[in-house]
PDB file of C-alpha atoms in Angstrom:
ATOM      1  CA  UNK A   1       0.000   0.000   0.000  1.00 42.00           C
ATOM      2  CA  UNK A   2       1.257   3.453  -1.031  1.00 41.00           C
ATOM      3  CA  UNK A   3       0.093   6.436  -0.014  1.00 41.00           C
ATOM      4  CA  UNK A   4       1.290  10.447   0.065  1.00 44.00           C
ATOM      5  CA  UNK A   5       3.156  12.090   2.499  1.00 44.00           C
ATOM      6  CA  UNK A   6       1.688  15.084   4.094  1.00 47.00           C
ATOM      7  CA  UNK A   7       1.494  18.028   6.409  1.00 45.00           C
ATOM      8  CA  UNK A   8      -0.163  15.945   8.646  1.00 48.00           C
ATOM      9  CA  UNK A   9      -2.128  18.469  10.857  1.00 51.00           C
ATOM     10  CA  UNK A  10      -3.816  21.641   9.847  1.00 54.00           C
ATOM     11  CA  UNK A  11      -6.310  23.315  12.311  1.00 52.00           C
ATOM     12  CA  UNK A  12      -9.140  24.943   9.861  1.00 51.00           C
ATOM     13  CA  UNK A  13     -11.275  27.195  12.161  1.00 45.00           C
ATOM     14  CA  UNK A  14     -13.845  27.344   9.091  1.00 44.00           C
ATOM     15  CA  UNK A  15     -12.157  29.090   6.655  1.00 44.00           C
ATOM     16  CA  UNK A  16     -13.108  28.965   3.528  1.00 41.00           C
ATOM     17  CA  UNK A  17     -12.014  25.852   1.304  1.00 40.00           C
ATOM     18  CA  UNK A  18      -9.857  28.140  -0.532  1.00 35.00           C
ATOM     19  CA  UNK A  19      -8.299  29.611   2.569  1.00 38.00           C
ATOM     20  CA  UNK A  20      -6.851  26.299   3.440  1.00 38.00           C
ATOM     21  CA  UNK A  21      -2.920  25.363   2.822  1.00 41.00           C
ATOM     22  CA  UNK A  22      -2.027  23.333  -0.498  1.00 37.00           C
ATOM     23  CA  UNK A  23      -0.316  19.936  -0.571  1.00 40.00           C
ATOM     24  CA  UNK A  24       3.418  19.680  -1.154  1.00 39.00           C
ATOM     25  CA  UNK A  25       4.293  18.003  -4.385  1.00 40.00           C
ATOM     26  CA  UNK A  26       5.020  14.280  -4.312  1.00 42.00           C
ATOM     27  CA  UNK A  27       8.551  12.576  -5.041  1.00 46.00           C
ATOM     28  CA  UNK A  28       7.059   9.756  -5.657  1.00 50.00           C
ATOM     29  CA  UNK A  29       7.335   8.090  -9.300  1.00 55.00           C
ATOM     30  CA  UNK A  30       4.246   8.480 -11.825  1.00 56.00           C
ATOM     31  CA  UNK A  31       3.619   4.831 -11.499  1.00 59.00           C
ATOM     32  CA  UNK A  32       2.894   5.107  -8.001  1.00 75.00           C
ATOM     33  CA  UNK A  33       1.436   8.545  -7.788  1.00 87.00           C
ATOM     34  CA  UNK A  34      -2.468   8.087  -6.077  1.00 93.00           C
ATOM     35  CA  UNK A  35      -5.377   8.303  -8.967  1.00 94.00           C
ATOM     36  CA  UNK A  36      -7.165   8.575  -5.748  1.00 97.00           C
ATOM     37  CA  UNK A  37      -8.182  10.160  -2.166  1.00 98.00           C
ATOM     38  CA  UNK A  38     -10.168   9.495   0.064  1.00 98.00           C
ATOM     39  CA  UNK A  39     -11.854  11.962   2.188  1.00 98.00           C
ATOM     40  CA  UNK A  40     -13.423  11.081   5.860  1.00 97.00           C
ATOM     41  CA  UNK A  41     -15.813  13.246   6.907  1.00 96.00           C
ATOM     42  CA  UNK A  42     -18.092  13.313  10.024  1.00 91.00           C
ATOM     43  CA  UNK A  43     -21.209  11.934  11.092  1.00 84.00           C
ATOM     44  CA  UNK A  44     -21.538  12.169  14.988  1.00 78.00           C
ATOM     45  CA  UNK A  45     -20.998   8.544  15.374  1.00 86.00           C
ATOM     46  CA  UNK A  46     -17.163   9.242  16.973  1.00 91.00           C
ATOM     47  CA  UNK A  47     -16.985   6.041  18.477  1.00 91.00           C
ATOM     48  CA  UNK A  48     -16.313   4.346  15.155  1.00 94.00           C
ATOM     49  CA  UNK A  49     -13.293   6.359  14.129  1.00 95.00           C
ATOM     50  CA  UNK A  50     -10.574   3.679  15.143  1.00 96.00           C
ATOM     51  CA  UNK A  51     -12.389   0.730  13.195  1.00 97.00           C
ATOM     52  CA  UNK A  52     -13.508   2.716  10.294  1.00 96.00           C
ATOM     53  CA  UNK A  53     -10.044   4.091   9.942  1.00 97.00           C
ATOM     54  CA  UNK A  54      -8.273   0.610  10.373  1.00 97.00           C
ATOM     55  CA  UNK A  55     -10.515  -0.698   7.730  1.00 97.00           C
ATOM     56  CA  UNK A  56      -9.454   1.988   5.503  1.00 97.00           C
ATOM     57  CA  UNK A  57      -5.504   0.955   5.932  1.00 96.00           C
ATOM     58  CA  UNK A  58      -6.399  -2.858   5.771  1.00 96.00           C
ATOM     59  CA  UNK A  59      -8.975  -3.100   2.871  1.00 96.00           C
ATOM     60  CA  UNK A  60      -7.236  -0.704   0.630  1.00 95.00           C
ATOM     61  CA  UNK A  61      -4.765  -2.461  -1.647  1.00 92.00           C
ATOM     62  CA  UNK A  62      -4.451   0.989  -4.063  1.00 93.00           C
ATOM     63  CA  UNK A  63      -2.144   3.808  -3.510  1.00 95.00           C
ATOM     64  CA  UNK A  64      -4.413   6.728  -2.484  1.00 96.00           C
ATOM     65  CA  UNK A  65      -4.638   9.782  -0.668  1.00 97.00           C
ATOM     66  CA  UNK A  66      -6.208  10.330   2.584  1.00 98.00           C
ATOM     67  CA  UNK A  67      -7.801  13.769   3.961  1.00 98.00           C
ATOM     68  CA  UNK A  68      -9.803  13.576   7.444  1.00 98.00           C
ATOM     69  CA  UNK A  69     -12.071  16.149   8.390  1.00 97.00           C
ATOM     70  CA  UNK A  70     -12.572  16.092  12.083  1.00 95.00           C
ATOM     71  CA  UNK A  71     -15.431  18.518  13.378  1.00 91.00           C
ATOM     72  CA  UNK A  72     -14.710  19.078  16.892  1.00 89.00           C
ATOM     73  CA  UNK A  73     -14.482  15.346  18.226  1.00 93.00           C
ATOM     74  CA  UNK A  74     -14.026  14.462  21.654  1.00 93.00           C
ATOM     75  CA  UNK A  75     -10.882  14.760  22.760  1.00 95.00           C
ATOM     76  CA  UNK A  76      -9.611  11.064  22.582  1.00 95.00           C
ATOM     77  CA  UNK A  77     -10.567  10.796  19.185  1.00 95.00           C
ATOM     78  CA  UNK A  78      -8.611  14.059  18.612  1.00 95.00           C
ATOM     79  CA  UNK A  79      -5.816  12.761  20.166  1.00 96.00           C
ATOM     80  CA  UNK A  80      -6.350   8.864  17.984  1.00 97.00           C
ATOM     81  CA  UNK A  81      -6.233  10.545  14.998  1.00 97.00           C
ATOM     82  CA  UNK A  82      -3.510  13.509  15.641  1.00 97.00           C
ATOM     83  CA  UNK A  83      -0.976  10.169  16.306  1.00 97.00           C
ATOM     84  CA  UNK A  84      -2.828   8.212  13.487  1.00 97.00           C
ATOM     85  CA  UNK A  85      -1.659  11.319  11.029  1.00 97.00           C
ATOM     86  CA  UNK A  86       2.306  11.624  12.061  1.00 97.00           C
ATOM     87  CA  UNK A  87       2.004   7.477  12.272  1.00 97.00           C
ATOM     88  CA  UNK A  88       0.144   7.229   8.800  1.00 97.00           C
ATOM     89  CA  UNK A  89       0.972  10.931   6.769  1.00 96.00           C
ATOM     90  CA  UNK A  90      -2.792  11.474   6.290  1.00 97.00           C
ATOM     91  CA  UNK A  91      -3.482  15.417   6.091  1.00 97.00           C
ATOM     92  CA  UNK A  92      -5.759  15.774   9.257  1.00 97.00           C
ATOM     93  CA  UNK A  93      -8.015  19.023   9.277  1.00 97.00           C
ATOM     94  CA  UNK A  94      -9.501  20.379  12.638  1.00 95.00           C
ATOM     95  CA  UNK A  95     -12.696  22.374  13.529  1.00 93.00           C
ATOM     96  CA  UNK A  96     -13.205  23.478  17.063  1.00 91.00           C
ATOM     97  CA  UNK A  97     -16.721  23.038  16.287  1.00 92.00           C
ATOM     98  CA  UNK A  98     -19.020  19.989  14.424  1.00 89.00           C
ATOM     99  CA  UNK A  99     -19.396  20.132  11.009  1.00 90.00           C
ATOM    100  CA  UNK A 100     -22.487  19.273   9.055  1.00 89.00           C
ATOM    101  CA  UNK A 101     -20.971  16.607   6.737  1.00 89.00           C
ATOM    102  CA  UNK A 102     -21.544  18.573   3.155  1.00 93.00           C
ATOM    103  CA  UNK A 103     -18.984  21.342   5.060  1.00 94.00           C
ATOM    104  CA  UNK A 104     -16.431  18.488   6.098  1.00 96.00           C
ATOM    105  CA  UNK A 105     -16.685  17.268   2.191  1.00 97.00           C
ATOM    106  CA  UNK A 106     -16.210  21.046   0.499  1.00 97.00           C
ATOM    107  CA  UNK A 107     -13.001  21.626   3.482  1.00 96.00           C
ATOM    108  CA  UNK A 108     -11.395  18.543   2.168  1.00 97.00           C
ATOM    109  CA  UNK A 109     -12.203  18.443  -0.938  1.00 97.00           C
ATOM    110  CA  UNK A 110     -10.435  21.742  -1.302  1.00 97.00           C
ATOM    111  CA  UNK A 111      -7.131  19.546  -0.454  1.00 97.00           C
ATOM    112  CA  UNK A 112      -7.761  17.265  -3.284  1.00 97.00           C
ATOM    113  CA  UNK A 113      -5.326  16.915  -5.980  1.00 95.00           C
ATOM    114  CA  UNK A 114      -6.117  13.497  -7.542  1.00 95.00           C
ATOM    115  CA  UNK A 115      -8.222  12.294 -10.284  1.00 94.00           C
ATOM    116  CA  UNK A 116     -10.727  10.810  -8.356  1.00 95.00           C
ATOM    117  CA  UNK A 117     -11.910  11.489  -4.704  1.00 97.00           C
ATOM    118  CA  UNK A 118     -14.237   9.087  -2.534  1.00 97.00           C
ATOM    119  CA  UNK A 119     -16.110  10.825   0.573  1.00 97.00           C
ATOM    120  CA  UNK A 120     -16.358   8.109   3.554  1.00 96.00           C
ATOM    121  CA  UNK A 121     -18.654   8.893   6.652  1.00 95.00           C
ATOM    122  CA  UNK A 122     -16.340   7.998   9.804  1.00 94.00           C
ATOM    123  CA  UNK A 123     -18.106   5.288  10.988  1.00 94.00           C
ATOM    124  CA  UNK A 124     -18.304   3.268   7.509  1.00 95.00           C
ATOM    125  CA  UNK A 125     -16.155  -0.233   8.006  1.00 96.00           C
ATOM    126  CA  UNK A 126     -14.852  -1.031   4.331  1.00 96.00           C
ATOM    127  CA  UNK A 127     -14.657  -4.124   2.795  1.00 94.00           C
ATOM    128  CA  UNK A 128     -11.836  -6.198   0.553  1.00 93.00           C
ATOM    129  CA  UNK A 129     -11.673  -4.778  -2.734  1.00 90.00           C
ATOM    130  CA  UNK A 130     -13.972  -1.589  -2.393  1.00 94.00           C
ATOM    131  CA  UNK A 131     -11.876   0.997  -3.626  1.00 94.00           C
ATOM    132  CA  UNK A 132     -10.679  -1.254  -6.978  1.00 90.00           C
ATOM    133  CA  UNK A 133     -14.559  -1.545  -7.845  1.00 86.00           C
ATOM    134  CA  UNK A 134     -15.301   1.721  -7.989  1.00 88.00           C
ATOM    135  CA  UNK A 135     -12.327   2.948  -9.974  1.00 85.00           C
ATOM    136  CA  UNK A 136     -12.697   0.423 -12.425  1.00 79.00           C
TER     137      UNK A 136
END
């Protein structure tokens, strides 16, 4: 699995999407450059954040991006996925307050730089395969 190093935290008291830092260009050859990212956005359900973002790492065999939008979760899901970003190199954007999930999607969709992009609620588990299906 493959995916794109990046500024891994970036508190977004929501700004606008085009207030937001841009990615770093990646060193990476074309071959293994993401087609791909995958933004996770909220949906109240907080206590699914650790198994919904293992099942991302496990049952995602392409390279691919990953953006997290977290509105204002508590705090040991802030601190999960602040280690889970320096661990994994996943951009990780911050509200101090909840976000309806449409703003989570247009805040990281602004970080997108990939041909495709795939919005996943936080509590979704994924399953083998998922992301080849729907690129194909």
């Amino acid at each position: 699995m493959t995916y794109r190093r990046h500024n891994p935290i970036v508190h977004a008291p929501m700004p606008l999407p085009t207030q937001l830092p841009t990615q770093t260009e990646n060193s990476q050859p074309a071959a293994l450059q993401p087609e791909v990212t995958l933004v996770v956005v909220p949906r109240e359900r907080f206590r699914y954040t650790r198994q919904s973002l293992e099942s991302i790492y496990q049952q995602t065999t392409l390279p691919f991006e990953l953006v997290y939008v977290d509105g204002n979760s508590p705090p040991s899901v802030q601190a999960y996925l602040a280690e889970q970003a320096n661990a994994k190199h996943f951009t990780l954007l911050r509200t101090e307050r909840y976000l309806s999930p449409n703003q989570a999607r247009n805040l990281g969709l602004a970080q997108v730089n990939t041909k495709y992009v795939v919005f996943i609620d936080n509590d979704v588990i994924l399953s083998p395969g998922w992301l080849a299906q729907l690129i194909q």
